[in-house]
XYZ file of C-alpha atoms in Angstrom:
436
model
C 22.491 47.226 114.391
C 19.483 49.210 114.686
C 18.817 48.116 118.267
C 22.765 48.687 119.397
C 22.169 52.280 117.891
C 19.096 53.053 119.812
C 20.643 51.650 123.271
C 23.638 53.715 122.335
C 21.789 57.194 121.719
C 21.303 57.865 125.632
C 25.076 57.535 126.461
C 26.227 59.892 123.089
C 23.167 62.650 124.033
C 22.263 61.986 127.924
C 20.307 65.805 127.738
C 16.598 64.277 127.164
C 17.188 62.570 130.312
C 17.146 65.644 132.213
C 13.895 67.218 131.840
C 12.448 64.250 133.888
C 14.393 65.210 136.765
C 13.328 68.530 138.607
C 16.112 70.967 138.047
C 18.372 72.048 140.851
C 16.922 75.812 140.160
C 13.930 74.574 142.126
C 15.787 73.297 145.136
C 17.625 76.705 145.494
C 14.505 78.367 145.271
C 13.345 76.296 147.998
C 16.366 77.023 150.047
C 15.953 80.771 149.468
C 12.101 80.533 150.264
C 13.182 78.657 153.659
C 15.790 81.878 154.364
C 13.778 84.136 153.550
C 11.008 82.890 156.278
C 13.422 82.770 158.817
C 14.618 86.206 158.547
C 10.832 87.006 158.561
C 10.711 86.084 161.769
C 12.079 89.907 163.100
C 9.493 91.421 160.537
C 6.801 90.307 162.643
C 7.922 91.619 165.773
C 8.198 95.593 165.530
C 4.538 96.116 165.436
C 4.059 94.208 168.939
C 6.632 96.014 170.850
C 5.190 99.536 170.734
C 2.587 99.500 173.379
C 5.287 96.947 176.198
C 8.134 99.417 175.148
C 5.904 102.804 175.823
C 4.471 100.969 179.030
C 7.813 99.854 180.436
C 10.396 102.750 179.696
C 8.080 105.658 178.928
C 9.006 106.120 175.533
C 6.657 107.987 173.126
C 5.306 106.101 170.296
C 7.432 108.326 168.082
C 10.339 107.488 169.549
C 9.700 103.671 169.227
C 8.458 104.537 165.823
C 11.808 106.246 164.720
C 13.753 103.158 165.669
C 11.593 101.015 163.586
C 11.759 103.570 160.668
C 15.681 103.625 160.573
C 15.177 99.351 160.415
C 12.890 99.983 157.471
C 14.867 102.716 155.608
C 18.153 100.245 156.097
C 16.178 97.614 154.986
C 15.745 99.134 151.868
C 19.285 101.449 151.553
C 21.445 98.108 152.302
C 19.415 96.265 149.606
C 21.126 97.521 146.230
C 24.791 97.314 147.835
C 24.095 93.941 149.098
C 22.794 92.875 145.457
C 26.267 94.114 144.110
C 28.050 92.237 146.876
C 26.540 89.189 146.218
C 28.241 89.517 142.535
C 31.522 90.215 144.463
C 31.429 87.451 147.014
C 29.238 85.168 146.583
C 24.920 84.672 147.561
C 26.286 82.176 150.428
C 28.463 84.413 152.419
C 26.586 87.891 151.969
C 23.349 85.842 153.251
C 25.087 83.906 156.204
C 26.817 86.913 157.344
C 23.625 88.847 157.195
C 21.298 86.195 159.115
C 23.769 86.575 161.959
C 23.979 90.244 162.193
C 20.270 89.960 162.701
C 20.507 87.648 165.238
C 23.071 89.797 167.213
C 20.735 93.078 166.845
C 17.745 91.021 167.955
C 19.607 89.439 170.786
C 21.374 92.543 172.256
C 17.729 94.318 172.733
C 17.213 92.397 175.771
C 19.761 94.068 177.686
C 18.675 97.683 176.505
C 18.127 100.289 178.992
C 17.750 103.653 177.034
C 16.387 104.832 173.680
C 19.453 104.945 171.763
C 20.231 101.452 172.405
C 16.871 100.473 170.403
C 17.889 102.376 167.584
C 21.246 100.972 167.199
C 20.253 97.226 167.855
C 16.939 97.197 166.164
C 17.395 99.889 163.968
C 21.123 99.909 162.775
C 22.025 96.135 163.215
C 19.101 94.403 162.085
C 18.127 97.318 159.757
C 21.610 96.065 158.069
C 21.174 92.381 158.095
C 17.943 92.498 156.876
C 18.621 94.563 154.232
C 21.201 92.011 153.022
C 18.240 89.721 152.667
C 15.701 91.841 151.166
C 14.014 90.977 147.823
C 17.340 92.050 145.896
C 18.577 88.657 147.252
C 15.150 86.984 145.771
C 15.863 89.137 142.577
C 19.220 87.527 142.409
C 18.599 84.338 142.626
C 15.596 84.595 140.142
C 17.520 86.232 137.715
C 20.931 83.710 137.975
C 18.954 80.237 138.213
C 15.945 80.862 135.863
C 15.384 82.078 132.398
C 11.609 81.178 132.282
C 9.030 81.201 135.271
C 10.608 84.170 136.664
C 7.436 86.099 137.302
C 6.108 82.853 139.522
C 9.322 82.310 141.332
C 9.505 85.664 142.226
C 6.083 85.879 143.770
C 6.848 82.516 145.606
C 9.988 84.148 147.082
C 8.018 87.036 148.081
C 5.548 85.058 149.522
C 8.212 83.800 151.640
C 8.464 86.607 153.989
C 4.442 86.366 154.386
C 4.806 82.970 155.385
C 7.345 83.963 157.694
C 4.645 86.445 159.300
C 2.351 83.812 159.286
C 4.265 81.137 161.485
C 5.974 83.607 164.025
C 3.296 86.284 164.416
C 0.803 84.337 166.516
C 3.617 83.009 168.763
C 5.508 86.124 169.503
C 2.191 88.069 170.384
C 1.520 85.424 172.694
C 4.859 85.579 174.259
C 5.124 89.389 174.106
C 1.207 89.306 175.836
C 2.126 86.399 178.585
C 6.150 86.269 179.308
C 6.962 89.772 178.121
C 8.774 91.056 174.988
C 12.106 90.092 175.570
C 11.432 86.237 175.103
C 10.105 87.112 171.643
C 13.388 89.023 170.917
C 15.271 86.018 171.616
C 13.055 83.836 169.301
C 13.804 86.090 166.439
C 17.485 85.727 166.884
C 17.539 82.139 167.270
C 15.215 81.785 164.399
C 17.479 83.813 162.199
C 20.941 81.807 163.301
C 19.118 78.488 162.752
C 18.886 79.336 158.852
C 22.610 80.151 158.479
C 23.363 76.371 158.424
C 20.902 75.600 155.385
C 22.066 78.570 153.629
C 25.912 77.533 153.884
C 25.339 73.637 153.055
C 22.391 73.952 150.460
C 22.564 77.563 148.860
C 24.664 77.836 145.684
C 25.524 80.636 144.087
C 25.145 79.942 140.119
C 24.140 77.173 138.129
C 27.533 76.726 136.633
C 28.568 75.843 140.148
C 27.196 72.520 139.744
C 27.368 72.390 135.827
C 23.971 73.020 134.948
C 22.113 75.592 132.612
C 19.839 78.120 134.432
C 15.983 76.716 134.311
C 14.460 77.160 130.739
C 17.937 78.130 129.271
C 18.770 76.602 125.974
C 22.622 77.089 126.467
C 25.031 76.677 129.046
C 25.535 80.281 130.928
C 29.024 80.516 132.342
C 29.436 81.953 135.901
C 30.602 85.254 135.613
C 33.670 86.643 137.257
C 33.275 88.147 140.300
C 32.520 91.553 139.972
C 35.007 94.379 142.095
C 33.896 97.593 143.088
C 30.526 96.775 144.624
C 29.676 100.050 145.689
C 31.428 101.766 142.883
C 28.942 99.452 140.433
C 25.836 99.922 142.926
C 26.459 103.812 142.672
C 27.038 104.024 138.824
C 23.993 101.762 138.041
C 21.997 104.472 140.169
C 23.256 107.358 138.448
C 22.391 105.571 134.922
C 18.682 104.686 136.293
C 17.852 108.423 137.506
C 18.333 109.327 134.169
C 15.194 107.595 133.034
C 11.608 108.423 133.687
C 10.745 104.585 134.507
C 13.042 104.706 137.493
C 11.288 107.324 139.112
C 7.848 106.011 138.397
C 9.158 102.514 139.579
C 10.542 103.901 142.818
C 7.356 106.512 143.275
C 4.922 104.111 143.145
C 7.163 101.457 145.342
C 7.736 103.993 148.060
C 3.584 104.361 148.189
C 3.743 100.479 148.442
C 6.316 100.334 151.335
C 4.216 103.236 153.002
C 0.651 101.391 153.016
C 1.899 97.809 153.924
C 4.976 97.750 156.074
C 5.091 101.484 157.230
C 1.221 101.421 158.092
C -0.316 98.097 158.799
C 2.358 95.717 159.740
C 4.084 98.476 162.218
C 0.804 100.205 163.050
C -2.507 97.824 162.419
C -1.890 95.550 166.052
C -1.902 98.940 168.047
C -4.548 100.768 166.193
C -6.941 97.574 166.545
C -5.892 97.627 170.409
C -7.071 101.275 170.700
C -10.332 100.305 169.487
C -11.017 97.659 172.127
C -9.389 94.722 170.135
C -7.097 92.344 172.284
C -3.467 92.166 170.975
C -3.181 88.723 170.424
C -6.462 88.724 168.444
C -5.047 91.757 166.464
C -1.814 89.919 165.713
C -3.496 87.025 164.858
C -5.515 88.773 162.036
C -2.395 90.068 161.035
C -1.266 86.859 160.146
C -4.234 86.046 158.495
C -3.113 88.619 155.973
C 0.036 86.688 155.907
C -1.903 83.655 154.745
C -4.078 85.254 151.540
C -0.743 87.290 150.882
C 1.005 84.455 150.283
C -1.932 83.090 147.723
C -2.060 86.621 146.266
C 1.820 86.999 145.706
C 2.021 83.529 144.014
C -0.962 84.333 141.578
C 0.387 87.934 140.859
C 3.424 85.932 139.762
C 1.589 84.148 137.200
C -0.432 86.799 136.310
C 2.969 88.733 135.610
C 3.946 86.040 133.133
C 0.905 86.735 131.321
C -0.449 90.109 131.428
C 0.999 93.537 131.276
C 2.764 94.424 134.379
C 2.016 98.219 134.549
C -1.404 97.601 134.398
C -1.332 94.587 137.214
C 0.346 97.498 139.372
C -2.497 100.043 138.624
C -5.077 97.488 139.523
C -3.254 96.455 142.787
C -3.096 100.269 143.911
C -6.164 101.170 143.255
C -8.006 98.057 145.095
C -5.297 98.932 148.343
C -6.321 102.282 148.763
C -10.329 101.904 148.462
C -9.621 99.139 151.124
C -7.607 101.381 153.262
C -10.282 104.260 153.108
C -12.828 101.697 154.493
C -10.528 100.168 157.728
C -11.297 103.396 160.023
C -14.951 102.436 159.863
C -14.019 98.741 160.556
C -11.866 98.563 163.713
C -13.695 97.926 166.996
C -13.768 95.326 169.815
C -14.748 92.697 168.010
C -14.238 90.666 164.589
C -17.093 90.877 162.194
C -17.897 89.988 158.582
C -16.866 93.190 157.043
C -13.270 93.032 159.038
C -12.850 89.145 158.148
C -13.179 90.866 154.286
C -11.146 93.672 154.566
C -8.185 91.058 155.711
C -8.588 88.841 152.900
C -9.053 91.262 150.167
C -5.802 93.538 151.674
C -3.962 90.375 152.269
C -4.340 89.376 148.482
C -2.928 92.582 147.564
C -0.049 92.863 150.586
C 3.083 92.445 148.081
C 1.308 91.384 144.929
C 3.264 94.363 143.524
C 6.542 92.977 143.796
C 6.763 90.480 140.843
C 5.380 93.155 138.107
C 7.852 95.650 139.564
C 10.538 93.126 139.233
C 9.468 92.523 135.692
C 9.577 95.920 134.894
C 12.914 96.370 136.253
C 14.195 93.612 134.318
C 12.341 94.792 131.077
C 13.899 98.511 131.667
C 17.192 97.679 132.789
C 18.723 94.147 131.807
C 21.691 92.612 133.463
C 21.445 95.575 135.883
C 18.148 94.747 137.219
C 18.872 93.282 140.394
C 20.769 96.532 141.577
C 18.494 98.682 140.217
C 15.180 96.921 141.980
C 17.488 97.281 145.032
C 17.354 101.031 144.845
C 13.587 100.922 143.860
C 13.239 99.021 147.047
C 15.317 101.260 148.871
C 12.204 103.911 147.973
C 9.749 101.225 149.332
C 11.477 101.147 152.644
C 12.068 105.075 152.673
C 8.261 105.163 152.321
C 7.632 102.489 154.948
C 9.969 104.557 157.465
C 8.218 107.792 156.820
C 5.022 106.128 157.961
C 6.492 104.035 160.519
C 7.423 107.514 162.247
C 4.532 109.710 161.346
C 2.163 107.326 162.116
C 3.264 107.034 165.578
C 3.642 110.751 165.655
C 0.021 111.395 164.388
C -0.881 108.749 166.962
C 0.523 110.922 169.948
C -0.787 114.045 168.554
C -4.266 113.125 167.593
C -4.781 110.357 169.780
C -6.218 108.322 166.576
C -4.466 106.623 163.769
C -7.673 107.350 161.060
C -5.695 110.328 159.324
C -2.912 108.128 158.455
C -5.298 105.413 156.892
C -6.934 107.996 154.665
C -3.950 109.886 153.410
C -2.213 106.447 152.577
C -5.733 105.651 150.503
C -5.050 108.700 148.542
C -1.441 107.937 148.096
C -2.193 104.584 146.642
C -4.560 106.224 144.211
C -1.821 107.936 142.951
C 0.374 105.310 142.422
C -1.968 103.372 140.231
C -1.915 106.721 138.156
C 1.704 106.781 138.143
C 1.629 102.759 137.096
C -0.322 103.363 133.874
C 2.449 106.368 132.805
C 4.791 103.620 132.647
C 5.985 102.879 129.311
C 6.965 99.340 127.913
C 10.177 99.072 125.839
C 9.332 97.819 122.110
C 12.238 95.218 122.583
C 10.523 93.373 125.880
C 7.150 93.458 123.648
C 8.883 91.538 120.941
C 10.257 89.174 123.689
C 7.336 88.749 125.848
C 5.677 85.685 123.879
C 8.820 83.543 124.614
C 8.730 84.222 128.367
């Protein structure tokens, strides 16, 4: 009788057998990671287009920077609305449409003949599509599928953008230098389209869709009903968040983050290095190496965020980034030397290490609305990036050098470090911290 009871136990309570398997949440995270990699291809291209478009069409660097600026701004401003649309229509539909829009925008650039067409294709279409797949996408997936290891998963998904840069940047720079910029634009369009089937077939909107609990959850979580009025909810969450001090501090620090990464280094590092005699392909390869160490730094930051106070991590990250940018003008030259390699490694580890602690602070202060709030915080990130993408090009046109932009960005990072320390922790979050 005892043996019979023991044999029957697994039938009555199959739950203990599940922990030995890989939870479906990790497969969803893997698909999300691949999706972000595919979408990241276009993120590698703008910095490579500045000189070729300037030479072919005679457009000023400020004009080209304006198109990149529109792209970066829409990348951020679309994100909070996309997070709400995912609550309304599901993750799969929103992401599949976004990838298609990116492909259309990138593909149409090969026929452009006027600057306004660059603004329309690369600025508007690619900006809207990429904004719908911004880090708010990663935040939505993390919030729905995970209750533990959120910091680590956020770091891994954020690293997907850097991985895409790592994969595509050397290839795209080689195409631009050897075969013109148009094949590179077509490659970006095809990369975005190639990911659409994976999203549609493999991605799932919620654990309840496949009868599972979120990873780390002790109870089954029903799938919430679709939330109507996405735009109204998005604006309502913003109006509520702007009444709090943490929102403005997070938005301010993240604006500086965008200014000192996407707006500055990703857009202007290659042309700045080329100004000092470094070949474009070599400069692009250095930017790709930043992507290698960004993967390591971002995943490590996610691990740290699960264990240490997020605001102190942010302060350290911004302080170190600002210090490195102040030294960069002295390191640029016609050849690669050890101090430049040290900068690439150091800066790469810090590139988007700020994302996991910033998202953790959004969860801490804004709860269920954290994905949408993070979307608005990301909007500030991209507005900062857009301003520097444009002003960096203007500064190069006016002064003939990027030096002033590096110094100002370094000083802004120091200010961001101080702002991060001002953010206060909620007592309730302190009580929950050991359980994470």
